[in-house]
């Protein structure tokens, strides 16, 4: 006899109510969900009181309620019961169905029989047809309505799974098994042929739907020991029953063990609604619900994972070494768990739900990944700025320093991105990398501008120092060679500065246009220094003219003070002093950095010293003012931008000059007169 099982559970009561709580308890208690697709379902059909429950109990060590023969024949099993078969590998569920043709339901109440038969065919791998040996070959045998019902309900399965029909012939007679087998198969085929079929299955052979097996058992009452031996032999056929070539090896597993409870509930629900049962669609539906539940649970656990939360929290502070590898490992743990738990569900469904789980999990960690990239970008950018400053402070060339720092920092950033990359994600860090490149370019330009400005300011300062005092000194001299000397000085100092500047900016690798512009700007600055100094000196021209006048008028060529004796020709000395002052005025009248001839000096001398320009007649005196060459605001052949003192300003300055130097001349004349009177008196004094 078989080992004793745990307990039977009524799955569906006689009113058709499904015991979902009882089934869930059965699944948990027997740990059915742990068996993947390695499980089988065996059910039994047959007339009421034909010993179905007794057969299952003897065959599988079950505890289904058996009929008490002393009470007479009556309905014992009501509804559908299940129990785990004891000691059978793989995990096998025995399902005991209510007997057919029972008087308790009446002749017209066959709905439950058909529903239970359809339910059994939908989930069972092996259907035991319990029948009496003496019914074989009889036209009105009790098993014929049962077979007809089995075949009819099979037609309601949209795409039936292949089921093994194991005919258990009870109370075997002396007729040989071979003869019984042949007769039974002919009757089965005859019933199959007579069953109405859809167009799709009109020519479908019985073998496509069923594997037909036949076995015999002796009478329990007459040959109990022999029966027990036969049952023991039959029991062996259920070991490894789902292996290829074995009793249930041709069937296809509808759902894995973890989805059995939900699948059974849904199948019964469809049957109760009197709908055709689409097993392929049912398989997908069960897989969808179960895989989604598993995925949601994995996502919940993933989101609450302490290691993950610690990792995410760490990214709020700074970059986390090994971020991608560690996160990938955590994610893989939950994805692998999902794959293991859903391995036997529909491939398309489990893959889709797995991808959805992975997508949701990645959505959860994406902010942390983005934070990582942000830290890596900031770190690389700060490193670039620090290294660039260090190299420039050491005197390294700007362009080479930028290139070195850029390559090293981008290499570090790319390595960091690779370290942060999550294996399950196809995230692109290119936008963050582009942002880093833009930041580096902006900083590079900023530093470049600052350094170039510093260099330019340095050379502008050098030019200012090199030009200001020498130019001032040359303006003080105020000779014919003043402007040629200034031009030579400007060219010499400018060219020297330009050469040094060109060498200084060579390391910046500037384009030619930019370099040329910087050089031109430095040249313009040098010229502007001279021009501004000239304008400054032009504002002091009257003081310098008077100073020049005093130097020439009061001192001789040896710089000795003049003694106004009768020998001194005051008029000549006065003319020399005024000429020197007027020449200074002509020098300061215009900027002459470009070699262009002008007539300023001649015009000033002719108008103010020689007085050669006069009105030709009395008639023209009324317009004499307009004929005055100095009555103008411009000089001929002199650009307005180069003009320092206009002709009319020169005339005004000269008048002021004469007025402010007349006392010096008067003093000289008086001194000379006094000296002459003294000498004359001395000559007239008697001996």
XYZ file of C-alpha atoms in Angstrom:
687
model
C 0.000 0.000 0.000
C 1.054 3.613 -0.567
C 2.266 5.966 2.163
C -0.378 8.016 3.972
C -0.951 11.534 2.613
C -1.653 14.735 4.520
C -5.331 15.567 4.127
C -7.969 15.963 1.427
C -9.335 19.423 0.574
C -12.695 20.078 -1.035
C -11.804 22.261 -3.998
C -15.342 22.786 -5.346
C -18.488 21.987 -3.401
C -21.583 20.351 -4.874
C -23.088 23.811 -5.557
C -20.098 24.793 -7.681
C -18.512 27.188 -5.169
C -14.725 27.316 -5.448
C -12.805 27.012 -2.186
C -10.009 29.478 -2.979
C -8.952 29.773 0.674
C -8.728 26.035 1.047
C -6.673 25.727 -2.135
C -4.266 28.465 -1.038
C -3.829 26.690 2.289
C -3.210 23.415 0.447
C -0.560 25.073 -1.747
C 1.234 26.550 1.272
C 1.026 23.411 3.392
C 2.349 21.150 0.649
C 4.839 23.759 -0.683
C 3.481 23.121 -4.145
C 4.762 26.488 -5.429
C 8.364 25.321 -5.015
C 8.057 22.596 -7.656
C 8.082 24.720 -10.838
C 6.684 22.587 -13.668
C 7.712 19.363 -11.989
C 4.271 18.310 -10.856
C 1.354 16.299 -12.200
C -2.410 16.189 -11.701
C -4.278 12.874 -11.763
C -8.076 12.727 -11.650
C -10.608 9.948 -11.717
C -13.980 9.760 -13.455
C -16.600 7.117 -13.395
C -20.081 6.170 -12.335
C -21.188 6.804 -8.805
C -20.225 4.125 -6.288
C -17.771 2.521 -8.725
C -14.905 2.691 -6.209
C -13.165 5.787 -7.545
C -12.212 7.139 -4.116
C -11.124 3.699 -2.966
C -8.914 3.347 -6.045
C -7.228 6.710 -5.380
C -6.711 5.884 -1.721
C -5.062 2.558 -2.507
C -3.088 3.933 -5.445
C -1.784 7.134 -3.834
C -2.213 6.642 -0.093
C -4.967 9.257 -0.063
C -7.730 9.704 2.493
C -10.716 10.406 0.308
C -14.030 9.379 1.874
C -15.075 5.925 0.722
C -18.543 4.442 0.424
C -19.714 2.274 3.246
C -20.966 -0.834 1.452
C -23.065 -1.821 4.430
C -25.129 1.339 3.926
C -25.881 0.537 0.320
C -24.882 2.420 -2.828
C -25.150 6.235 -2.504
C -23.256 9.391 -3.370
C -20.105 9.619 -1.283
C -17.950 12.214 -3.046
C -19.684 15.560 -3.498
C -18.079 18.153 -5.731
C -14.331 17.950 -6.378
C -11.646 17.057 -3.814
C -7.861 17.161 -4.041
C -5.023 15.684 -2.059
C -1.279 15.308 -2.377
C -0.193 11.850 -3.416
C 2.114 10.443 -0.770
C 5.603 9.356 -1.811
C 5.159 10.036 -5.542
C 7.855 11.866 -7.502
C 7.231 14.276 -9.050
C 4.769 16.115 -6.793
C 1.393 14.669 -7.810
C -2.086 15.930 -6.995
C -4.920 13.423 -6.887
C -8.314 14.881 -7.764
C -11.492 12.992 -6.859
C -14.585 13.935 -8.885
C -18.201 13.417 -7.990
C -19.548 10.292 -9.706
C -21.733 10.474 -12.789
C -25.290 9.249 -13.165
C -25.994 9.709 -9.466
C -29.622 9.666 -8.389
C -29.012 12.586 -6.003
C -28.801 15.065 -8.877
C -31.431 13.511 -11.072
C -31.372 12.630 -14.727
C -31.731 16.210 -15.971
C -29.092 17.828 -13.735
C -25.990 17.056 -15.796
C -24.541 20.606 -15.819
C -22.186 20.008 -12.902
C -21.005 16.716 -14.406
C -20.034 18.470 -17.621
C -18.447 21.400 -15.781
C -16.393 19.161 -13.522
C -15.370 17.022 -16.499
C -14.218 20.097 -18.417
C -12.359 21.359 -15.358
C -10.620 18.015 -14.946
C -9.597 17.820 -18.594
C -8.257 21.395 -18.462
C -5.882 20.817 -15.565
C -5.261 17.066 -15.310
C -2.398 15.235 -16.990
C -3.891 11.762 -16.449
C -7.602 10.942 -16.271
C -8.444 7.586 -14.740
C -11.678 6.204 -16.237
C -12.977 3.777 -13.673
C -15.205 1.168 -15.363
C -16.516 -2.340 -14.831
C -15.146 -5.144 -16.927
C -18.610 -6.527 -17.679
C -19.599 -3.143 -19.288
C -17.085 -3.569 -22.153
C -18.918 -4.462 -25.368
C -22.346 -3.651 -24.001
C -24.412 -1.178 -25.984
C -25.904 0.446 -22.908
C -22.881 0.283 -20.645
C -22.581 2.901 -17.896
C -19.259 4.227 -19.216
C -20.533 5.208 -22.647
C -22.374 8.405 -21.573
C -19.302 9.311 -19.553
C -16.956 8.946 -22.563
C -19.377 10.827 -24.753
C -19.426 13.671 -22.210
C -15.616 13.668 -21.951
C -15.233 13.983 -25.713
C -17.919 16.644 -25.953
C -16.427 18.891 -23.298
C -13.004 18.430 -24.862
C -14.402 20.196 -27.915
C -15.021 23.264 -25.734
C -11.304 23.698 -25.177
C -10.078 26.252 -27.691
C -6.809 24.395 -28.113
C -6.889 21.204 -26.012
C -3.768 19.893 -24.313
C -3.016 16.230 -24.850
C -4.338 14.174 -21.956
C -3.761 10.547 -21.027
C -6.960 8.526 -20.586
C -6.073 5.553 -18.419
C -8.988 3.084 -18.450
C -8.946 1.075 -15.252
C -11.033 -2.053 -15.834
C -12.339 -3.243 -12.512
C -13.238 -6.826 -11.516
C -11.415 -8.444 -14.433
C -13.010 -11.603 -15.865
C -11.320 -14.476 -17.659
C -11.381 -12.546 -20.943
C -7.718 -11.842 -21.990
C -6.488 -8.283 -21.560
C -5.600 -8.074 -25.261
C -9.177 -8.865 -26.206
C -10.548 -6.359 -23.719
C -8.131 -3.719 -24.965
C -9.156 -4.180 -28.618
C -12.864 -4.122 -27.824
C -12.548 -1.074 -25.614
C -10.526 0.901 -28.182
C -13.107 0.121 -30.894
C -15.869 1.405 -28.641
C -13.876 4.522 -27.768
C -13.211 5.243 -31.445
C -16.887 4.707 -32.276
C -17.944 7.162 -29.584
C -15.297 9.668 -30.792
C -16.486 9.459 -34.367
C -20.093 10.053 -33.288
C -19.340 13.165 -31.207
C -20.219 16.409 -33.071
C -17.112 18.408 -33.903
C -16.323 21.871 -35.213
C -15.090 22.344 -38.760
C -11.559 22.688 -37.447
C -11.660 19.246 -35.828
C -13.911 17.222 -38.160
C -11.007 15.121 -39.366
C -8.873 15.332 -36.229
C -7.942 11.850 -34.958
C -8.516 10.838 -31.363
C -4.763 10.410 -30.859
C -4.233 14.149 -31.229
C -6.321 14.784 -28.118
C -5.717 11.680 -26.005
C -3.218 8.972 -25.207
C -5.341 5.916 -24.452
C -3.945 3.440 -21.945
C -5.718 0.331 -20.551
C -5.060 -1.585 -17.363
C -7.050 -4.150 -15.355
C -7.630 -4.761 -11.661
C -9.026 -7.831 -9.956
C -12.037 -7.793 -7.695
C -11.359 -6.225 -4.304
C -13.833 -8.479 -2.580
C -12.732 -11.732 -4.205
C -8.989 -11.274 -4.817
C -7.855 -8.550 -2.413
C -4.168 -9.567 -2.286
C -3.917 -9.822 -6.058
C -5.619 -6.446 -6.342
C -3.083 -4.901 -3.969
C -0.224 -6.264 -6.079
C -1.804 -4.881 -9.264
C -2.332 -1.480 -7.604
C 1.313 -1.444 -6.494
C 2.399 -2.132 -10.097
C 0.083 0.586 -11.384
C 1.423 3.016 -8.786
C 4.919 2.600 -10.216
C 3.708 4.022 -13.512
C 3.084 7.363 -11.781
C 6.706 7.774 -10.734
C 8.423 10.227 -13.123
C 5.090 10.348 -14.929
C 5.875 13.660 -16.677
C 9.124 12.427 -18.233
C 9.087 11.875 -22.013
C 7.623 8.489 -22.906
C 6.044 8.059 -19.491
C 2.369 8.142 -18.534
C 1.929 11.920 -18.791
C 5.028 12.698 -20.829
C 3.175 13.940 -23.921
C 1.219 16.668 -22.124
C 2.169 20.325 -22.029
C 2.299 22.051 -18.661
C -0.303 24.795 -18.640
C 1.124 26.820 -15.755
C 3.945 26.321 -13.230
C 3.127 25.176 -9.705
C 3.295 28.731 -8.339
C 0.397 29.695 -10.616
C -1.688 26.561 -10.071
C -4.031 28.091 -7.503
C -4.833 31.189 -9.523
C -5.091 29.179 -12.742
C -7.550 26.686 -11.255
C -9.735 29.503 -9.909
C -9.826 31.283 -13.260
C -10.544 28.071 -15.206
C -13.489 27.265 -12.963
C -14.747 30.856 -13.249
C -14.764 30.624 -17.061
C -16.452 27.221 -16.957
C -19.140 28.460 -14.564
C -19.833 31.364 -16.933
C -20.481 28.691 -19.591
C -17.756 30.043 -21.865
C -15.445 28.062 -24.079
C -12.104 27.632 -22.373
C -9.230 29.108 -24.413
C -6.268 27.384 -22.791
C -3.528 29.294 -24.668
C -5.155 32.597 -23.733
C -5.659 31.313 -20.189
C -1.997 30.418 -20.004
C -1.041 33.958 -21.017
C -3.551 35.473 -18.599
C -2.263 33.445 -15.660
C 1.310 34.268 -16.588
C 0.432 37.966 -16.832
C -1.185 38.114 -13.399
C 1.372 35.952 -11.637
C 4.425 37.557 -13.249
C 3.082 41.002 -12.493
C 2.525 40.104 -8.837
C 6.016 38.684 -8.561
C 7.504 41.694 -10.349
C 5.677 44.134 -8.061
C 6.912 42.305 -4.999
C 10.488 42.284 -6.293
C 10.250 46.000 -7.056
C 8.958 46.685 -3.541
C 11.817 44.728 -1.992
C 14.328 46.366 -4.336
C 13.110 49.854 -3.407
C 13.504 49.035 0.298
C 16.880 47.292 -0.001
C 19.180 48.726 2.695
C 22.327 48.414 0.606
C 20.618 50.168 -2.289
C 19.261 52.973 -0.105
C 22.710 53.482 1.450
C 24.224 53.661 -2.006
C 21.621 56.175 -3.178
C 22.112 58.268 -0.036
C 25.891 58.299 -0.566
C 25.470 59.818 -4.038
C 23.932 62.907 -2.432
C 27.317 63.728 -0.913
C 29.734 62.914 -3.683
C 30.859 60.330 -6.241
C 30.729 56.720 -5.005
C 33.489 54.382 -6.252
C 32.108 51.172 -7.735
C 28.615 52.671 -7.966
C 27.651 50.968 -11.215
C 28.998 47.545 -10.300
C 27.373 47.549 -6.865
C 24.026 48.793 -8.151
C 24.098 46.337 -11.050
C 24.709 43.524 -8.575
C 21.738 44.560 -6.421
C 19.509 44.915 -9.461
C 20.679 41.569 -10.821
C 19.833 39.891 -7.523
C 16.197 40.927 -7.754
C 15.947 40.345 -11.504
C 17.438 36.867 -11.076
C 14.976 36.190 -8.274
C 12.144 37.245 -10.563
C 13.454 35.053 -13.371
C 13.720 32.059 -11.064
C 10.185 32.483 -9.745
C 8.674 32.997 -13.192
C 10.841 30.581 -15.149
C 7.954 28.259 -16.030
C 5.425 30.890 -17.060
C 4.784 31.921 -20.645
C 8.107 33.088 -22.102
C 6.741 36.172 -23.828
C 4.852 37.320 -20.753
C 7.639 36.683 -18.251
C 10.156 38.442 -20.477
C 7.911 41.476 -20.946
C 7.123 41.728 -17.235
C 10.786 41.206 -16.389
C 11.760 44.042 -18.670
C 9.064 46.201 -17.086
C 10.413 45.343 -13.623
C 13.901 46.261 -14.730
C 12.665 49.507 -16.264
C 10.850 50.496 -13.049
C 13.881 49.614 -10.941
C 16.108 51.687 -13.205
C 13.655 54.579 -12.968
C 14.029 54.369 -9.194
C 17.841 54.638 -9.295
C 18.158 57.036 -12.222
C 18.228 60.154 -9.974
C 21.179 58.639 -8.106
C 22.911 57.896 -11.416
C 22.296 61.473 -12.556
C 23.718 62.729 -9.261
C 26.787 60.566 -9.839
C 27.337 62.087 -13.257
C 26.901 65.542 -11.759
C 29.566 64.836 -9.143
C 31.902 63.398 -11.771
C 31.414 66.452 -13.972
C 32.056 68.866 -11.082
C 35.095 66.918 -9.950
C 36.565 66.805 -13.454
C 35.882 70.511 -13.979
C 37.471 71.503 -10.653
C 40.450 69.300 -11.452
C 40.817 70.985 -14.828
C 40.814 74.451 -13.273
C 43.297 73.524 -10.545
C 45.735 71.740 -12.859
C 45.600 74.477 -15.451
C 46.377 77.124 -12.847
C 49.297 75.075 -11.528
C 50.813 74.586 -14.978
C 50.411 78.233 -15.926
C 52.009 79.318 -12.645
C 54.993 77.145 -13.584
C 55.280 79.059 -16.840
C 53.982 76.317 -19.114
C 52.524 77.303 -22.484
C 48.789 77.988 -22.330
C 47.594 75.836 -25.247
C 49.757 72.865 -24.254
C 48.585 73.182 -20.655
C 44.933 73.284 -21.715
C 45.406 70.227 -23.906
C 47.160 68.259 -21.153
C 44.562 69.181 -18.527
C 41.662 68.515 -20.897
C 42.904 65.059 -21.832
C 43.586 63.998 -18.257
C 40.299 65.383 -16.899
C 38.173 63.904 -19.681
C 39.925 60.570 -19.198
C 39.068 60.695 -15.499
C 35.481 61.651 -16.311
C 35.097 58.847 -18.843
C 36.561 56.359 -16.369
C 34.167 57.623 -13.723
C 31.228 57.248 -16.106
C 32.309 53.719 -16.936
C 32.538 52.956 -13.215
C 29.076 54.469 -12.661
C 27.502 52.677 -15.623
C 24.772 50.199 -14.743
C 25.000 47.015 -16.782
C 21.242 46.657 -17.170
C 20.782 50.231 -18.394
C 21.676 51.747 -21.714
C 22.000 55.253 -20.323
C 24.025 57.774 -22.260
C 26.329 60.180 -20.428
C 27.075 62.161 -23.586
C 24.939 65.169 -22.587
C 26.742 65.509 -19.271
C 30.043 65.074 -21.093
C 29.053 67.802 -23.543
C 28.168 70.053 -20.600
C 31.589 69.390 -19.096
C 33.230 70.240 -22.421
C 31.249 73.485 -22.598
C 32.261 74.378 -19.042
C 35.902 73.664 -19.810
C 35.747 75.701 -23.019
C 34.130 78.611 -21.194
C 36.734 78.496 -18.420
C 39.522 78.127 -20.961
C 38.330 81.224 -22.786
C 37.953 83.112 -19.509
C 41.481 82.223 -18.371
C 42.823 82.901 -21.848
C 41.234 86.339 -21.905
C 42.510 87.084 -18.398
C 46.052 85.938 -19.203
C 46.134 87.794 -22.494
C 44.776 90.900 -20.805
C 47.485 90.559 -18.187
C 50.160 90.184 -20.839
C 48.834 93.103 -22.843
C 48.568 95.278 -19.748
C 52.180 94.423 -18.918
C 53.451 95.451 -22.337
C 51.280 98.539 -22.380
C 52.826 99.521 -19.058
C 56.309 98.911 -20.444
C 55.509 101.012 -23.491
C 54.126 103.802 -21.340
C 57.293 103.887 -19.256
C 59.503 103.659 -22.348
C 57.728 106.517 -24.157
C 56.384 109.087 -21.686
C 59.594 110.623 -20.331
C 61.583 110.523 -23.585
C 58.693 112.101 -25.485
C 58.319 114.760 -22.802
C 62.031 115.487 -23.045
C 61.857 115.763 -26.830
C 58.907 118.141 -26.594
C 60.905 120.297 -24.175
C 63.643 120.527 -26.773
C 61.123 121.633 -29.377
C 63.528 121.534 -32.310
C 63.153 120.639 -35.949
C 64.233 117.092 -35.061
C 61.583 116.652 -32.338
C 58.997 114.743 -34.335
C 61.533 112.655 -36.342
C 63.109 111.687 -33.007
C 59.705 110.843 -31.556
C 58.913 108.704 -34.596
C 62.182 106.827 -34.259
C 61.598 106.347 -30.540
C 58.019 105.130 -31.110
C 59.058 102.681 -33.809
C 61.952 101.278 -31.770
C 59.980 100.759 -28.590
C 56.887 99.507 -30.423
C 58.767 96.932 -32.453
C 60.554 95.688 -29.352
C 57.242 95.360 -27.492
C 55.560 93.681 -30.459
C 58.351 91.119 -30.717
C 58.132 90.331 -27.014
C 54.326 90.153 -27.188
C 54.440 87.783 -30.156
C 56.773 85.492 -28.252
C 54.595 85.722 -25.134
C 51.366 84.754 -26.929
C 52.910 82.055 -29.108
C 52.029 79.463 -26.485
C 48.332 80.371 -26.741
C 48.143 79.049 -30.314
C 45.884 81.899 -31.372
C 44.653 82.157 -34.917
C 46.507 84.578 -37.159
C 43.720 87.114 -37.245
C 43.589 87.309 -33.437
C 47.373 87.574 -33.159
C 47.478 90.304 -35.799
C 44.725 92.201 -34.011
C 46.572 92.061 -30.685
C 49.749 93.305 -32.323
C 47.868 96.079 -34.051
C 46.161 97.042 -30.804
C 49.562 97.281 -29.089
C 50.857 99.462 -31.908
C 47.795 101.644 -31.637
C 48.259 101.852 -27.873
C 51.880 102.996 -28.272
C 50.836 105.642 -30.788
C 48.019 106.714 -28.513
C 50.470 107.136 -25.611
C 52.512 109.545 -27.708
C 49.434 111.356 -28.976
C 48.017 111.753 -25.466
C 51.374 113.025 -24.242
C 51.462 115.446 -27.159
C 48.004 116.728 -26.241
C 49.087 117.066 -22.630
C 52.170 119.014 -23.666
C 50.151 121.162 -26.056
C 48.101 122.299 -23.093
C 51.296 123.568 -21.480
C 52.726 125.175 -24.601
C 52.489 128.788 -23.359
C 54.492 127.966 -20.247
C 57.106 126.164 -22.327
C 57.262 129.047 -24.825
C 57.915 131.536 -22.037
C 60.469 129.214 -20.505
C 62.173 128.867 -23.890
C 62.048 132.633 -24.400
C 63.687 133.271 -21.022
C 66.374 130.693 -21.685
C 67.384 132.292 -24.999
C 66.778 135.923 -24.086
C 68.356 135.950 -20.639
C 71.238 133.579 -21.213
C 73.914 133.435 -23.870
C 74.946 130.382 -25.827
C 77.162 129.310 -22.969
C 74.150 129.492 -20.653
C 75.645 132.476 -18.892
C 73.400 135.385 -17.836
C 73.426 138.257 -20.291
C 74.749 141.674 -19.294
C 72.887 144.233 -21.262
C 75.810 146.326 -22.383
C 75.843 148.511 -25.421
C 77.424 145.618 -27.286
C 74.316 143.449 -26.891
C 71.858 143.779 -29.761
C 68.572 143.445 -27.926
C 66.566 143.359 -31.144
C 68.569 140.406 -32.468
C 68.446 138.567 -29.174
C 64.719 139.248 -28.980
C 64.215 137.860 -32.438
C 66.182 134.718 -31.615
C 64.207 134.190 -28.433
C 60.893 134.741 -30.139
C 61.911 132.448 -33.023
C 62.800 129.679 -30.589
C 59.461 130.090 -28.821
C 57.519 130.239 -32.057
C 59.318 127.135 -33.301
C 58.224 125.370 -30.146
C 54.660 126.453 -30.842
C 54.883 125.092 -34.377
C 56.183 121.769 -33.075
C 53.249 121.515 -30.674
C 50.621 122.658 -33.177
C 50.064 119.166 -34.703
C 50.903 115.502 -34.259
C 53.432 114.415 -36.852
C 53.762 110.641 -36.336
C 53.186 110.085 -40.037
C 55.837 111.424 -42.350
C 53.807 114.128 -44.101
C 55.142 117.610 -44.901
C 53.228 120.617 -43.615
C 53.618 124.429 -43.730
C 52.753 125.183 -40.115
C 56.176 126.542 -39.144
C 56.491 128.681 -42.290
C 52.984 130.004 -41.910
C 53.503 130.884 -38.251
C 56.797 132.630 -38.924
C 55.470 134.497 -41.936
C 52.354 135.563 -40.101
C 53.704 136.294 -36.646
C 57.409 137.023 -37.038
C 58.055 138.255 -40.543
C 54.647 139.949 -40.882
C 54.808 139.289 -44.654
C 51.154 138.526 -44.943
C 49.309 141.863 -45.266
C 46.280 143.395 -46.894
C 47.127 144.543 -50.402
C 45.097 147.786 -50.436
C 42.824 149.927 -48.382
C 39.869 148.643 -50.332
C 40.628 145.125 -49.152
C 41.121 145.997 -45.481
C 37.454 145.460 -44.823
C 37.957 141.812 -45.659
C 41.466 141.572 -44.203
C 40.325 139.402 -41.354
C 39.213 136.672 -43.690
C 42.490 136.883 -45.612
C 44.472 136.199 -42.425
C 45.883 132.645 -42.830
C 45.698 132.141 -39.083
C 42.024 133.032 -38.933
C 41.155 129.354 -39.360
C 40.347 126.305 -37.233
C 42.322 123.883 -39.413
C 45.760 123.487 -40.881
C 46.207 122.612 -44.491
C 47.545 119.085 -45.045
C 46.898 118.194 -41.397
C 44.158 115.718 -40.428
C 41.723 116.999 -37.802
C 42.610 114.063 -35.568
C 46.268 115.133 -35.618
C 45.603 118.772 -34.817
C 46.678 119.946 -31.361
C 46.476 123.739 -31.633
C 44.425 125.429 -34.344
C 45.802 128.410 -36.326
C 43.546 130.861 -34.548
C 44.608 129.399 -31.189
C 48.250 129.837 -32.219
C 47.598 133.497 -33.003
C 45.872 133.994 -29.678
C 48.646 132.231 -27.809
C 51.252 134.345 -29.543
C 49.552 137.560 -28.562
C 49.372 136.341 -24.968
C 52.996 135.300 -25.190
C 54.081 138.705 -26.428
C 52.071 140.424 -23.735
C 53.601 138.275 -21.007
C 57.195 138.682 -22.240
C 57.117 142.439 -22.946
C 58.203 143.280 -19.387
C 61.321 141.144 -19.755
C 62.237 143.012 -22.930
C 61.504 146.386 -21.329
C 63.703 145.526 -18.384
C 66.502 144.600 -20.781
C 66.130 147.849 -22.710
C 66.116 149.868 -19.502
C 69.109 147.992 -18.204
C 70.986 148.600 -21.418
C 70.005 152.303 -21.374
C 71.153 152.679 -17.826
C 74.405 150.979 -18.675
C 74.887 153.309 -21.665
C 74.193 156.485 -19.617
C 76.683 155.385 -17.019
C 79.310 154.796 -19.678
C 78.597 158.204 -21.335
C 78.875 160.082 -18.035
C 82.076 158.331 -17.350
C 83.477 159.490 -20.677
C 82.419 163.148 -20.061
C 83.938 163.318 -16.576
C 87.033 165.697 -16.632
C 90.400 164.229 -16.278
